[in-house]
PDB file of C-alpha atoms and ligand atoms in Angstrom:
ATOM      1  CA  MET A   1       6.546 -10.031   9.345  1.00  0.00           C
ATOM      2  CA  ASP A   2       5.152  -8.077  12.349  1.00  0.00           C
ATOM      3  CA  LYS A   3       1.660  -9.158  13.191  1.00  0.00           C
ATOM      4  CA  ASP A   4       0.247  -5.650  12.759  1.00  0.00           C
ATOM      5  CA  LYS A   5       1.701  -5.332   9.262  1.00  0.00           C
ATOM      6  CA  LYS A   6      -0.492  -6.448   6.435  1.00  0.00           C
ATOM      7  CA  LEU A   7       0.453  -7.431   2.917  1.00  0.00           C
ATOM      8  CA  LEU A   8      -2.739  -6.649   1.101  1.00  0.00           C
ATOM      9  CA  TRP A   9      -1.865  -7.648  -2.423  1.00  0.00           C
ATOM     10  CA  ILE A  10      -0.194 -10.793  -3.659  1.00  0.00           C
ATOM     11  CA  SER A  11       1.717  -9.420  -6.601  1.00  0.00           C
ATOM     12  CA  PRO A  12       5.356  -9.122  -7.613  1.00  0.00           C
ATOM     13  CA  PHE A  13       4.964  -5.336  -7.753  1.00  0.00           C
ATOM     14  CA  VAL A  14       3.808  -4.867  -4.214  1.00  0.00           C
ATOM     15  CA  VAL A  15       6.057  -2.921  -1.964  1.00  0.00           C
ATOM     16  CA  PHE A  16       5.230  -3.410   1.646  1.00  0.00           C
ATOM     17  CA  LEU A  17       4.205  -0.085   3.102  1.00  0.00           C
ATOM     18  CA  GLY A  18       3.650  -0.738   6.814  1.00  0.00           C
ATOM     19  CA  PRO A  19       0.519  -0.480   8.981  1.00  0.00           C
ATOM     20  CA  GLN A  20      -2.004   1.275   6.773  1.00  0.00           C
ATOM     21  CA  LEU A  21      -5.645   1.905   5.952  1.00  0.00           C
ATOM     22  CA  ALA A  22      -5.245   2.264   2.200  1.00  0.00           C
ATOM     23  CA  GLN A  23      -4.603  -0.731   0.001  1.00  0.00           C
ATOM     24  CA  MET A  24      -1.393   0.524  -1.514  1.00  0.00           C
ATOM     25  CA  GLN A  25       0.862  -0.600  -4.300  1.00  0.00           C
ATOM     26  CA  LEU A  26       3.972   1.169  -5.522  1.00  0.00           C
ATOM     27  CA  TYR A  27       5.057   1.016  -9.144  1.00  0.00           C
ATOM     28  CA  SER A  28       8.197   2.495 -10.580  1.00  0.00           C
ATOM     29  CA  SER A  29       7.973   0.689 -13.892  1.00  0.00           C
ATOM     30  CA  THR A  30       5.536   1.983 -16.518  1.00  0.00           C
ATOM     31  CA  ALA A  31       5.244  -1.470 -18.124  1.00  0.00           C
ATOM     32  CA  ASP A  32       4.346  -3.100 -14.767  1.00  0.00           C
ATOM     33  CA  LEU A  33       1.760  -0.437 -14.037  1.00  0.00           C
ATOM     34  CA  GLN A  34       0.132  -0.832 -17.443  1.00  0.00           C
ATOM     35  CA  LYS A  35       0.018  -4.618 -17.129  1.00  0.00           C
ATOM     36  CA  ALA A  36      -1.707  -4.397 -13.727  1.00  0.00           C
ATOM     37  CA  LEU A  37      -4.108  -1.728 -15.034  1.00  0.00           C
ATOM     38  CA  ARG A  38      -5.114  -3.873 -18.016  1.00  0.00           C
ATOM     39  CA  SER A  39      -6.121  -6.640 -15.675  1.00  0.00           C
ATOM     40  CA  GLU A  40      -8.204  -4.308 -13.436  1.00  0.00           C
ATOM     41  CA  LYS A  41      -9.877  -2.597 -16.385  1.00  0.00           C
ATOM     42  CA  SER A  42     -10.883  -5.966 -17.824  1.00  0.00           C
ATOM     43  CA  LYS A  43     -12.899  -6.352 -14.589  1.00  0.00           C
ATOM     44  CA  ARG A  44     -14.556  -3.009 -15.427  1.00  0.00           C
ATOM     45  CA  ARG A  45     -13.011  -1.262 -12.442  1.00  0.00           C
ATOM     46  CA  SER A  46     -12.882   2.538 -12.753  1.00  0.00           C
ATOM     47  CA  VAL A  47      -9.623   4.439 -12.462  1.00  0.00           C
ATOM     48  CA  GLY A  48      -8.904   7.989 -11.271  1.00  0.00           C
ATOM     49  CA  LEU A  49      -5.536   9.711 -11.785  1.00  0.00           C
ATOM     50  CA  VAL A  50      -4.041  12.376  -9.505  1.00  0.00           C
ATOM     51  CA  PRO A  51      -0.793  13.715 -11.055  1.00  0.00           C
ATOM     52  CA  THR A  52       1.564  15.256  -8.510  1.00  0.00           C
ATOM     53  CA  MET A  53       5.212  16.141  -8.048  1.00  0.00           C
ATOM     54  CA  GLY A  54       5.178  14.764  -4.496  1.00  0.00           C
ATOM     55  CA  ALA A  55       5.997  16.505  -1.199  1.00  0.00           C
ATOM     56  CA  LEU A  56       2.325  15.817  -0.580  1.00  0.00           C
ATOM     57  CA  HIS A  57       0.109  17.938   1.684  1.00  0.00           C
ATOM     58  CA  SER A  58      -3.608  18.277   2.433  1.00  0.00           C
ATOM     59  CA  GLY A  59      -4.154  20.072  -0.912  1.00  0.00           C
ATOM     60  CA  HIS A  60      -3.002  16.953  -2.789  1.00  0.00           C
ATOM     61  CA  LEU A  61      -4.973  14.763  -0.397  1.00  0.00           C
ATOM     62  CA  SER A  62      -8.194  16.596  -1.243  1.00  0.00           C
ATOM     63  CA  LEU A  63      -7.725  15.483  -4.885  1.00  0.00           C
ATOM     64  CA  VAL A  64      -6.925  11.933  -3.747  1.00  0.00           C
ATOM     65  CA  LYS A  65     -10.028  11.780  -1.525  1.00  0.00           C
ATOM     66  CA  ARG A  66     -12.220  13.001  -4.393  1.00  0.00           C
ATOM     67  CA  SER A  67     -10.776  10.345  -6.677  1.00  0.00           C
ATOM     68  CA  LEU A  68     -11.146   7.613  -4.058  1.00  0.00           C
ATOM     69  CA  TYR A  69     -14.817   8.562  -3.751  1.00  0.00           C
ATOM     70  CA  GLN A  70     -15.440   8.483  -7.500  1.00  0.00           C
ATOM     71  CA  ASN A  71     -13.306   5.536  -8.656  1.00  0.00           C
ATOM     72  CA  ASP A  72     -12.426   1.976  -7.708  1.00  0.00           C
ATOM     73  CA  ILE A  73      -8.697   2.597  -8.027  1.00  0.00           C
ATOM     74  CA  THR A  74      -6.795   5.872  -7.572  1.00  0.00           C
ATOM     75  CA  ILE A  75      -3.408   6.251  -9.222  1.00  0.00           C
ATOM     76  CA  VAL A  76      -1.295   8.953  -7.592  1.00  0.00           C
ATOM     77  CA  SER A  77       1.679   9.750  -9.788  1.00  0.00           C
ATOM     78  CA  ILE A  78       4.704  11.256  -8.055  1.00  0.00           C
ATOM     79  CA  PHE A  79       7.196  12.632 -10.517  1.00  0.00           C
ATOM     80  CA  VAL A  80       9.199  15.859 -10.406  1.00  0.00           C
ATOM     81  CA  ASN A  81       8.943  16.627 -14.095  1.00  0.00           C
ATOM     82  CA  PRO A  82      12.167  18.232 -15.352  1.00  0.00           C
ATOM     83  CA  THR A  83      10.715  19.626 -18.595  1.00  0.00           C
ATOM     84  CA  GLN A  84       8.310  22.014 -16.815  1.00  0.00           C
ATOM     85  CA  PHE A  85      11.046  23.799 -14.855  1.00  0.00           C
ATOM     86  CA  ASN A  86      12.440  26.819 -16.647  1.00  0.00           C
ATOM     87  CA  ASP A  87      14.732  27.447 -13.678  1.00  0.00           C
ATOM     88  CA  LYS A  88      17.342  24.743 -12.962  1.00  0.00           C
ATOM     89  CA  ASN A  89      17.832  25.911  -9.332  1.00  0.00           C
ATOM     90  CA  ASP A  90      14.095  25.593  -8.733  1.00  0.00           C
ATOM     91  CA  LEU A  91      14.200  22.010 -10.072  1.00  0.00           C
ATOM     92  CA  ALA A  92      17.168  21.118  -7.887  1.00  0.00           C
ATOM     93  CA  ALA A  93      15.576  22.657  -4.779  1.00  0.00           C
ATOM     94  CA  TYR A  94      12.158  21.015  -5.312  1.00  0.00           C
ATOM     95  CA  PRO A  95      11.431  18.822  -2.245  1.00  0.00           C
ATOM     96  CA  ARG A  96      11.542  15.049  -2.810  1.00  0.00           C
ATOM     97  CA  THR A  97       9.984  13.121   0.091  1.00  0.00           C
ATOM     98  CA  LEU A  98       8.724   9.783  -1.290  1.00  0.00           C
ATOM     99  CA  ASP A  99       8.739   7.874   2.021  1.00  0.00           C
ATOM    100  CA  LYS A 100       6.763  10.597   3.769  1.00  0.00           C
ATOM    101  CA  ASP A 101       4.370  10.793   0.801  1.00  0.00           C
ATOM    102  CA  LEU A 102       3.693   7.039   0.956  1.00  0.00           C
ATOM    103  CA  ASN A 103       3.085   7.314   4.653  1.00  0.00           C
ATOM    104  CA  LEU A 104       0.593  10.120   4.215  1.00  0.00           C
ATOM    105  CA  LEU A 105      -1.295   8.308   1.465  1.00  0.00           C
ATOM    106  CA  SER A 106      -1.425   5.100   3.521  1.00  0.00           C
ATOM    107  CA  SER A 107      -3.785   6.770   6.004  1.00  0.00           C
ATOM    108  CA  GLU A 108      -6.447   7.282   3.336  1.00  0.00           C
ATOM    109  CA  ARG A 109      -9.214   4.697   2.926  1.00  0.00           C
ATOM    110  CA  GLY A 110      -9.369   2.952  -0.432  1.00  0.00           C
ATOM    111  CA  GLU A 111      -7.214   1.486  -3.147  1.00  0.00           C
ATOM    112  CA  ILE A 112      -4.256   3.670  -4.032  1.00  0.00           C
ATOM    113  CA  TRP A 113      -1.555   2.826  -6.514  1.00  0.00           C
ATOM    114  CA  VAL A 114       1.458   5.132  -6.400  1.00  0.00           C
ATOM    115  CA  TYR A 115       3.273   5.480  -9.709  1.00  0.00           C
ATOM    116  CA  ALA A 116       6.739   6.954  -9.161  1.00  0.00           C
ATOM    117  CA  PRO A 117       8.693   6.463 -12.390  1.00  0.00           C
ATOM    118  CA  GLN A 118      12.205   7.510 -13.384  1.00  0.00           C
ATOM    119  CA  ALA A 119      12.415  10.216 -16.110  1.00  0.00           C
ATOM    120  CA  ASP A 120      13.921   7.877 -18.732  1.00  0.00           C
ATOM    121  CA  ASP A 121      11.140   5.374 -18.248  1.00  0.00           C
ATOM    122  CA  ILE A 122       8.171   7.717 -18.432  1.00  0.00           C
ATOM    123  CA  TYR A 123       9.691   9.731 -21.293  1.00  0.00           C
ATOM    124  CA  SER A 124      10.847   6.568 -23.126  1.00  0.00           C
ATOM    125  CA  GLY A 125      14.360   8.038 -23.272  1.00  0.00           C
ATOM    126  CA  ASP A 126      13.459  11.368 -24.888  1.00  0.00           C
ATOM    127  CA  ILE A 127      13.219  13.876 -22.032  1.00  0.00           C
ATOM    128  CA  SER A 128      11.849  16.852 -23.962  1.00  0.00           C
ATOM    129  CA  SER A 129       8.619  18.812 -24.384  1.00  0.00           C
ATOM    130  CA  LYS A 130       6.216  18.593 -27.308  1.00  0.00           C
ATOM    131  CA  LYS A 131       4.712  21.662 -28.987  1.00  0.00           C
ATOM    132  CA  TYR A 132       1.065  22.565 -28.307  1.00  0.00           C
ATOM    133  CA  ASP A 133      -1.417  25.152 -29.414  1.00  0.00           C
ATOM    134  CA  PHE A 134      -3.058  26.288 -26.179  1.00  0.00           C
ATOM    135  CA  LYS A 135      -5.277  28.768 -28.069  1.00  0.00           C
ATOM    136  CA  GLY A 136      -3.891  31.772 -26.212  1.00  0.00           C
ATOM    137  CA  LEU A 137      -4.350  30.395 -22.665  1.00  0.00           C
ATOM    138  CA  ASP A 138      -0.554  30.383 -22.292  1.00  0.00           C
ATOM    139  CA  ARG A 139      -0.066  34.011 -23.385  1.00  0.00           C
ATOM    140  CA  VAL A 140      -0.697  35.473 -19.936  1.00  0.00           C
ATOM    141  CA  MET A 141       0.650  35.116 -16.386  1.00  0.00           C
ATOM    142  CA  GLU A 142       2.553  31.825 -15.937  1.00  0.00           C
ATOM    143  CA  GLY A 143       3.094  31.548 -19.716  1.00  0.00           C
ATOM    144  CA  PRO A 144       5.363  34.560 -20.344  1.00  0.00           C
ATOM    145  CA  ASN A 145       6.856  34.347 -16.839  1.00  0.00           C
ATOM    146  CA  ARG A 146       7.897  30.705 -17.139  1.00  0.00           C
ATOM    147  CA  PRO A 147       8.886  30.099 -20.770  1.00  0.00           C
ATOM    148  CA  GLY A 148       8.322  26.469 -21.785  1.00  0.00           C
ATOM    149  CA  HIS A 149       6.535  25.638 -18.527  1.00  0.00           C
ATOM    150  CA  PHE A 150       3.151  24.746 -20.027  1.00  0.00           C
ATOM    151  CA  GLU A 151       4.681  22.704 -22.873  1.00  0.00           C
ATOM    152  CA  GLY A 152       6.457  20.683 -20.149  1.00  0.00           C
ATOM    153  CA  VAL A 153       3.283  20.318 -18.102  1.00  0.00           C
ATOM    154  CA  ALA A 154       1.135  19.345 -21.096  1.00  0.00           C
ATOM    155  CA  THR A 155       3.754  16.868 -22.318  1.00  0.00           C
ATOM    156  CA  ILE A 156       3.946  15.026 -18.997  1.00  0.00           C
ATOM    157  CA  VAL A 157       0.206  15.141 -18.350  1.00  0.00           C
ATOM    158  CA  GLU A 158      -0.601  13.875 -21.846  1.00  0.00           C
ATOM    159  CA  ARG A 159       1.966  11.119 -21.315  1.00  0.00           C
ATOM    160  CA  LEU A 160       0.417  10.189 -17.932  1.00  0.00           C
ATOM    161  CA  LEU A 161      -3.087  10.191 -19.387  1.00  0.00           C
ATOM    162  CA  ARG A 162      -2.001   7.957 -22.254  1.00  0.00           C
ATOM    163  CA  ILE A 163      -0.216   5.550 -19.914  1.00  0.00           C
ATOM    164  CA  VAL A 164      -2.988   5.293 -17.315  1.00  0.00           C
ATOM    165  CA  ARG A 165      -6.049   5.942 -19.527  1.00  0.00           C
ATOM    166  CA  PRO A 166      -8.050   6.980 -16.450  1.00  0.00           C
ATOM    167  CA  HIS A 167     -11.792   7.641 -16.417  1.00  0.00           C
ATOM    168  CA  HIS A 168     -11.221  10.804 -14.374  1.00  0.00           C
ATOM    169  CA  ALA A 169      -8.168  12.978 -13.699  1.00  0.00           C
ATOM    170  CA  TYR A 170      -7.982  15.500 -10.851  1.00  0.00           C
ATOM    171  CA  PHE A 171      -6.262  18.895 -10.839  1.00  0.00           C
ATOM    172  CA  GLY A 172      -6.272  21.722  -8.316  1.00  0.00           C
ATOM    173  CA  GLU A 173      -7.571  25.246  -8.924  1.00  0.00           C
ATOM    174  CA  LYS A 174      -4.394  26.271  -7.087  1.00  0.00           C
ATOM    175  CA  ASP A 175      -2.826  26.010 -10.585  1.00  0.00           C
ATOM    176  CA  TYR A 176      -5.882  27.463 -12.272  1.00  0.00           C
ATOM    177  CA  GLN A 177      -4.224  28.325 -15.587  1.00  0.00           C
ATOM    178  CA  GLN A 178      -2.766  24.819 -15.726  1.00  0.00           C
ATOM    179  CA  LEU A 179      -6.225  23.328 -15.082  1.00  0.00           C
ATOM    180  CA  LEU A 180      -7.686  25.252 -18.050  1.00  0.00           C
ATOM    181  CA  ILE A 181      -4.764  24.298 -20.312  1.00  0.00           C
ATOM    182  CA  ILE A 182      -4.993  20.617 -19.417  1.00  0.00           C
ATOM    183  CA  SER A 183      -8.759  20.588 -19.969  1.00  0.00           C
ATOM    184  CA  ARG A 184      -8.131  22.097 -23.416  1.00  0.00           C
ATOM    185  CA  VAL A 185      -5.391  19.580 -24.288  1.00  0.00           C
ATOM    186  CA  ALA A 186      -7.530  16.619 -23.124  1.00  0.00           C
ATOM    187  CA  LYS A 187     -10.332  17.783 -25.417  1.00  0.00           C
ATOM    188  CA  GLN A 188      -8.071  18.632 -28.404  1.00  0.00           C
ATOM    189  CA  LYS A 189      -6.311  15.273 -28.245  1.00  0.00           C
ATOM    190  CA  ARG A 190      -9.542  13.387 -27.498  1.00  0.00           C
ATOM    191  CA  LEU A 191      -8.000  11.632 -24.518  1.00  0.00           C
ATOM    192  CA  GLY A 192     -11.363  10.333 -23.320  1.00  0.00           C
ATOM    193  CA  VAL A 193     -10.914  11.470 -19.739  1.00  0.00           C
ATOM    194  CA  LYS A 194     -13.052  13.726 -17.597  1.00  0.00           C
ATOM    195  CA  ILE A 195     -10.858  16.470 -16.094  1.00  0.00           C
ATOM    196  CA  ILE A 196     -12.090  17.459 -12.652  1.00  0.00           C
ATOM    197  CA  GLY A 197     -11.023  20.737 -11.006  1.00  0.00           C
ATOM    198  CA  CYS A 198     -10.810  20.816  -7.203  1.00  0.00           C
ATOM    199  CA  GLY A 199     -10.906  23.885  -4.916  1.00  0.00           C
ATOM    200  CA  ILE A 200      -7.827  25.377  -3.246  1.00  0.00           C
ATOM    201  CA  VAL A 201      -6.954  24.011   0.197  1.00  0.00           C
ATOM    202  CA  ARG A 202      -5.529  26.663   2.530  1.00  0.00           C
ATOM    203  CA  GLU A 203      -3.803  26.816   5.870  1.00  0.00           C
ATOM    204  CA  ASP A 204      -5.898  28.383   8.676  1.00  0.00           C
ATOM    205  CA  SER A 205      -3.994  31.610   7.932  1.00  0.00           C
ATOM    206  CA  GLY A 206      -5.330  31.572   4.353  1.00  0.00           C
ATOM    207  CA  LEU A 207      -1.964  30.688   2.794  1.00  0.00           C
ATOM    208  CA  ALA A 208      -2.559  28.282  -0.107  1.00  0.00           C
ATOM    209  CA  MET A 209      -0.950  24.943   0.632  1.00  0.00           C
ATOM    210  CA  SER A 210       2.037  24.259  -1.613  1.00  0.00           C
ATOM    211  CA  SER A 211       5.000  21.889  -1.634  1.00  0.00           C
ATOM    212  CA  ARG A 212       7.126  25.010  -1.988  1.00  0.00           C
ATOM    213  CA  ASN A 213       5.979  26.234   1.462  1.00  0.00           C
ATOM    214  CA  GLN A 214       8.328  23.566   2.882  1.00  0.00           C
ATOM    215  CA  ARG A 215      11.253  25.697   1.713  1.00  0.00           C
ATOM    216  CA  LEU A 216      10.131  28.682   3.809  1.00  0.00           C
ATOM    217  CA  ASN A 217      11.065  29.335   7.453  1.00  0.00           C
ATOM    218  CA  SER A 218       8.278  30.086   9.945  1.00  0.00           C
ATOM    219  CA  ALA A 219       8.676  33.868   9.644  1.00  0.00           C
ATOM    220  CA  ALA A 220       8.319  33.681   5.864  1.00  0.00           C
ATOM    221  CA  ILE A 221       5.331  31.321   6.173  1.00  0.00           C
ATOM    222  CA  SER A 222       3.472  33.840   8.296  1.00  0.00           C
ATOM    223  CA  GLU A 223       4.471  36.735   6.043  1.00  0.00           C
ATOM    224  CA  ALA A 224       3.338  34.768   2.961  1.00  0.00           C
ATOM    225  CA  THR A 225      -0.309  35.125   4.075  1.00  0.00           C
ATOM    226  CA  PHE A 226       0.036  38.657   2.646  1.00  0.00           C
ATOM    227  CA  ILE A 227      -0.637  37.075  -0.778  1.00  0.00           C
ATOM    228  CA  TYR A 228      -4.066  35.794   0.284  1.00  0.00           C
ATOM    229  CA  GLN A 229      -4.816  39.056   2.117  1.00  0.00           C
ATOM    230  CA  GLN A 230      -4.220  40.971  -1.114  1.00  0.00           C
ATOM    231  CA  LEU A 231      -6.507  38.625  -3.035  1.00  0.00           C
ATOM    232  CA  LEU A 232      -9.214  39.141  -0.416  1.00  0.00           C
ATOM    233  CA  TRP A 233      -8.674  42.894  -0.554  1.00  0.00           C
ATOM    234  CA  ALA A 234      -9.156  42.797  -4.355  1.00  0.00           C
ATOM    235  CA  LYS A 235     -12.330  40.734  -3.936  1.00  0.00           C
ATOM    236  CA  ARG A 236     -13.788  43.221  -1.447  1.00  0.00           C
ATOM    237  CA  ARG A 237     -13.176  46.054  -3.940  1.00  0.00           C
ATOM    238  CA  PHE A 238     -14.235  44.071  -6.989  1.00  0.00           C
ATOM    239  CA  THR A 239     -17.705  45.554  -7.460  1.00  0.00           C
ATOM    240  CA  SER A 240     -16.908  49.089  -6.318  1.00  0.00           C
ATOM    241  CA  MET A 241     -13.542  49.870  -7.859  1.00  0.00           C
ATOM    242  CA  ASN A 242     -12.219  50.011 -11.409  1.00  0.00           C
ATOM    243  CA  LEU A 243     -10.192  46.858 -12.182  1.00  0.00           C
ATOM    244  CA  SER A 244      -7.117  48.836 -13.258  1.00  0.00           C
ATOM    245  CA  LYS A 245      -7.232  50.751  -9.981  1.00  0.00           C
ATOM    246  CA  ILE A 246      -7.407  47.511  -7.986  1.00  0.00           C
ATOM    247  CA  LYS A 247      -4.428  46.240  -9.965  1.00  0.00           C
ATOM    248  CA  GLU A 248      -2.471  49.425  -9.283  1.00  0.00           C
ATOM    249  CA  ALA A 249      -3.252  49.323  -5.540  1.00  0.00           C
ATOM    250  CA  VAL A 250      -2.266  45.661  -5.100  1.00  0.00           C
ATOM    251  CA  THR A 251       0.916  46.144  -7.114  1.00  0.00           C
ATOM    252  CA  GLU A 252       1.759  49.157  -4.956  1.00  0.00           C
ATOM    253  CA  ALA A 253       1.112  47.129  -1.765  1.00  0.00           C
ATOM    254  CA  PHE A 254       3.558  44.479  -2.931  1.00  0.00           C
ATOM    255  CA  ASN A 255       6.134  47.031  -4.016  1.00  0.00           C
ATOM    256  CA  SER A 256       5.970  48.586  -0.559  1.00  0.00           C
ATOM    257  CA  ASN A 257       6.501  45.248   1.151  1.00  0.00           C
ATOM    258  CA  PRO A 258      10.265  44.542   1.187  1.00  0.00           C
ATOM    259  CA  SER A 259       9.744  40.805   1.781  1.00  0.00           C
ATOM    260  CA  PHE A 260       8.184  40.289  -1.651  1.00  0.00           C
ATOM    261  CA  GLU A 261       9.136  40.459  -5.266  1.00  0.00           C
ATOM    262  CA  LEU A 262       5.885  40.598  -7.257  1.00  0.00           C
ATOM    263  CA  GLU A 263       5.912  38.826 -10.636  1.00  0.00           C
ATOM    264  CA  TYR A 264       2.348  39.612 -11.586  1.00  0.00           C
ATOM    265  CA  PHE A 265      -1.066  40.475 -10.240  1.00  0.00           C
ATOM    266  CA  GLU A 266      -3.886  40.103 -12.749  1.00  0.00           C
ATOM    267  CA  ILE A 267      -7.651  40.086 -12.741  1.00  0.00           C
ATOM    268  CA  ALA A 268      -8.807  37.994 -15.671  1.00  0.00           C
ATOM    269  CA  GLU A 269     -12.005  36.566 -17.054  1.00  0.00           C
ATOM    270  CA  ALA A 270     -12.105  33.039 -15.622  1.00  0.00           C
ATOM    271  CA  ALA A 271     -12.751  30.995 -18.784  1.00  0.00           C
ATOM    272  CA  ALA A 272     -10.432  32.617 -21.368  1.00  0.00           C
ATOM    273  CA  LEU A 273      -8.039  34.345 -18.926  1.00  0.00           C
ATOM    274  CA  THR A 274      -8.284  37.600 -20.847  1.00  0.00           C
ATOM    275  CA  ALA A 275      -7.446  40.651 -18.741  1.00  0.00           C
ATOM    276  CA  HIS A 276     -10.062  43.431 -18.761  1.00  0.00           C
ATOM    277  CA  SER A 277      -9.969  46.908 -17.318  1.00  0.00           C
ATOM    278  CA  GLU A 278     -13.781  46.946 -17.041  1.00  0.00           C
ATOM    279  CA  ARG A 279     -16.021  44.166 -15.733  1.00  0.00           C
ATOM    280  CA  LYS A 280     -18.324  42.597 -18.301  1.00  0.00           C
ATOM    281  CA  LYS A 281     -21.798  41.469 -17.357  1.00  0.00           C
ATOM    282  CA  ASN A 282     -22.400  37.744 -16.772  1.00  0.00           C
ATOM    283  CA  LYS A 283     -18.693  36.948 -16.774  1.00  0.00           C
ATOM    284  CA  LYS A 284     -16.773  35.286 -13.968  1.00  0.00           C
ATOM    285  CA  TYR A 285     -13.470  36.811 -12.906  1.00  0.00           C
ATOM    286  CA  ARG A 286     -10.497  35.606 -10.898  1.00  0.00           C
ATOM    287  CA  ALA A 287      -7.496  37.413  -9.497  1.00  0.00           C
ATOM    288  CA  PHE A 288      -4.052  35.797  -9.827  1.00  0.00           C
ATOM    289  CA  ILE A 289      -0.757  36.482  -8.045  1.00  0.00           C
ATOM    290  CA  ALA A 290       2.770  35.167  -8.461  1.00  0.00           C
ATOM    291  CA  ALA A 291       5.354  36.492  -6.041  1.00  0.00           C
ATOM    292  CA  LYS A 292       8.692  35.466  -4.570  1.00  0.00           C
ATOM    293  CA  ILE A 293       9.482  35.484  -0.891  1.00  0.00           C
ATOM    294  CA  ASP A 294      12.940  34.386   0.339  1.00  0.00           C
ATOM    295  CA  GLY A 295      13.652  33.245  -3.250  1.00  0.00           C
ATOM    296  CA  VAL A 296      10.664  30.877  -3.264  1.00  0.00           C
ATOM    297  CA  ARG A 297       8.067  31.476  -5.948  1.00  0.00           C
ATOM    298  CA  LEU A 298       4.461  31.183  -4.755  1.00  0.00           C
ATOM    299  CA  ILE A 299       1.245  31.430  -6.748  1.00  0.00           C
ATOM    300  CA  ASP A 300      -2.377  31.855  -5.674  1.00  0.00           C
ATOM    301  CA  ASN A 301      -5.720  32.904  -7.091  1.00  0.00           C
ATOM    302  CA  LEU A 302      -9.244  33.696  -5.959  1.00  0.00           C
ATOM    303  CA  ALA A 303     -12.664  33.943  -7.579  1.00  0.00           C
ATOM    304  CA  MET A 304     -13.812  37.587  -7.534  1.00  0.00           C
ATOM    305  CA  ASN A 305     -17.516  37.017  -8.211  1.00  0.00           C
TER     306      ASN A 305
HETATM  307  P1  AMP B 401       1.965  19.685  -7.699  1.00  0.00           P
HETATM  308  O1  AMP B 401       2.504  18.533  -6.902  1.00  0.00           O
HETATM  309  O2  AMP B 401       2.308  21.003  -7.084  1.00  0.00           O
HETATM  310  O3  AMP B 401       2.280  19.582  -9.144  1.00  0.00           O
HETATM  311  O4  AMP B 401       0.384  19.588  -7.567  1.00  0.00           O
HETATM  312  C1  AMP B 401      -0.308  18.477  -7.971  1.00  0.00           C
HETATM  313  C2  AMP B 401      -1.761  18.792  -8.044  1.00  0.00           C
HETATM  314  O5  AMP B 401      -2.229  19.191  -6.744  1.00  0.00           O
HETATM  315  C3  AMP B 401      -2.062  19.948  -9.008  1.00  0.00           C
HETATM  316  O6  AMP B 401      -3.257  19.670  -9.719  1.00  0.00           O
HETATM  317  C4  AMP B 401      -2.247  21.116  -8.063  1.00  0.00           C
HETATM  318  O7  AMP B 401      -3.075  22.132  -8.587  1.00  0.00           O
HETATM  319  C5  AMP B 401      -2.898  20.427  -6.882  1.00  0.00           C
HETATM  320  N1  AMP B 401      -2.689  21.252  -5.679  1.00  0.00           N
HETATM  321  C6  AMP B 401      -1.511  21.683  -5.175  1.00  0.00           C
HETATM  322  N2  AMP B 401      -1.715  22.456  -4.090  1.00  0.00           N
HETATM  323  C7  AMP B 401      -3.036  22.491  -3.899  1.00  0.00           C
HETATM  324  C8  AMP B 401      -3.898  23.153  -2.953  1.00  0.00           C
HETATM  325  N3  AMP B 401      -3.404  23.915  -1.976  1.00  0.00           N
HETATM  326  N4  AMP B 401      -5.231  22.964  -3.066  1.00  0.00           N
HETATM  327  C9  AMP B 401      -5.751  22.204  -4.065  1.00  0.00           C
HETATM  328  N5  AMP B 401      -5.009  21.575  -4.999  1.00  0.00           N
HETATM  329  C10 AMP B 401      -3.676  21.718  -4.904  1.00  0.00           C
END
């Protein structure tokens, strides 16, 4: 072994990951992960879970850093979950970059276990979604536009939470509707985990970081900042303009931009996601956009007040 390479864990599950700051282990087997977790939990070590689909970027790393700060061990799951894709082409095109992801994580400080299972293993052979009652949170925006998406997300997240039994689990506000739905499911199912929402990490241009950005060429990347600009525009008008008028104007701006295909623009109350045409006192609002550019579907959102 090279002298600058360190094997930090003496365990049959360790995969050597090169010169690194993080103490890293890689598990592909659910049974192996659970066995190792039992041993750590018996020593009263706290565990944080960061579920991801890989192709990691600084947005994911912000969740990882938060977990490393709050827990003894951080489990980063990397799994492109087939049941949450309503579009087969989108699933096939989703970037898979495990080596790069491991490399990126290895520069963090702390104890990181990467859990990268195969679908048959994590689903115990039955790769299908369960039914949930999301109490209406799925009736708007991503729900109707991606049929079956939230069932797929909730199924895999519930599965991950039951496998890992973390003290904390971290989700980005980038997928704000998903964050609310997962918080609801964790409560309904009494999963005994604290769900922690983390702010959106953006490029300097304002574009929300996303694994899907990797599928865009540089011209499309710079054009995609239009999404954030429209959210900012809506925020500037939020107190002075009727909400329906803001919606009309943003929709018109997208329709006049030939690079984009707008799926929705909504301004909704931030806790229940109900759309209003008038602002209500003492309520928080967020604006939400889903739009395609060069066939790649991007989403973003911003607090209005
Ligand atoms: P994904 O790999 O896209 O499923 O994302 C995994 C987690 O990272 C989800 O909780 C996302 O909301 C979160 N995430 C993705 N992009 C960002 C971002 N730009 N800022 C903050 N969190 C993010």
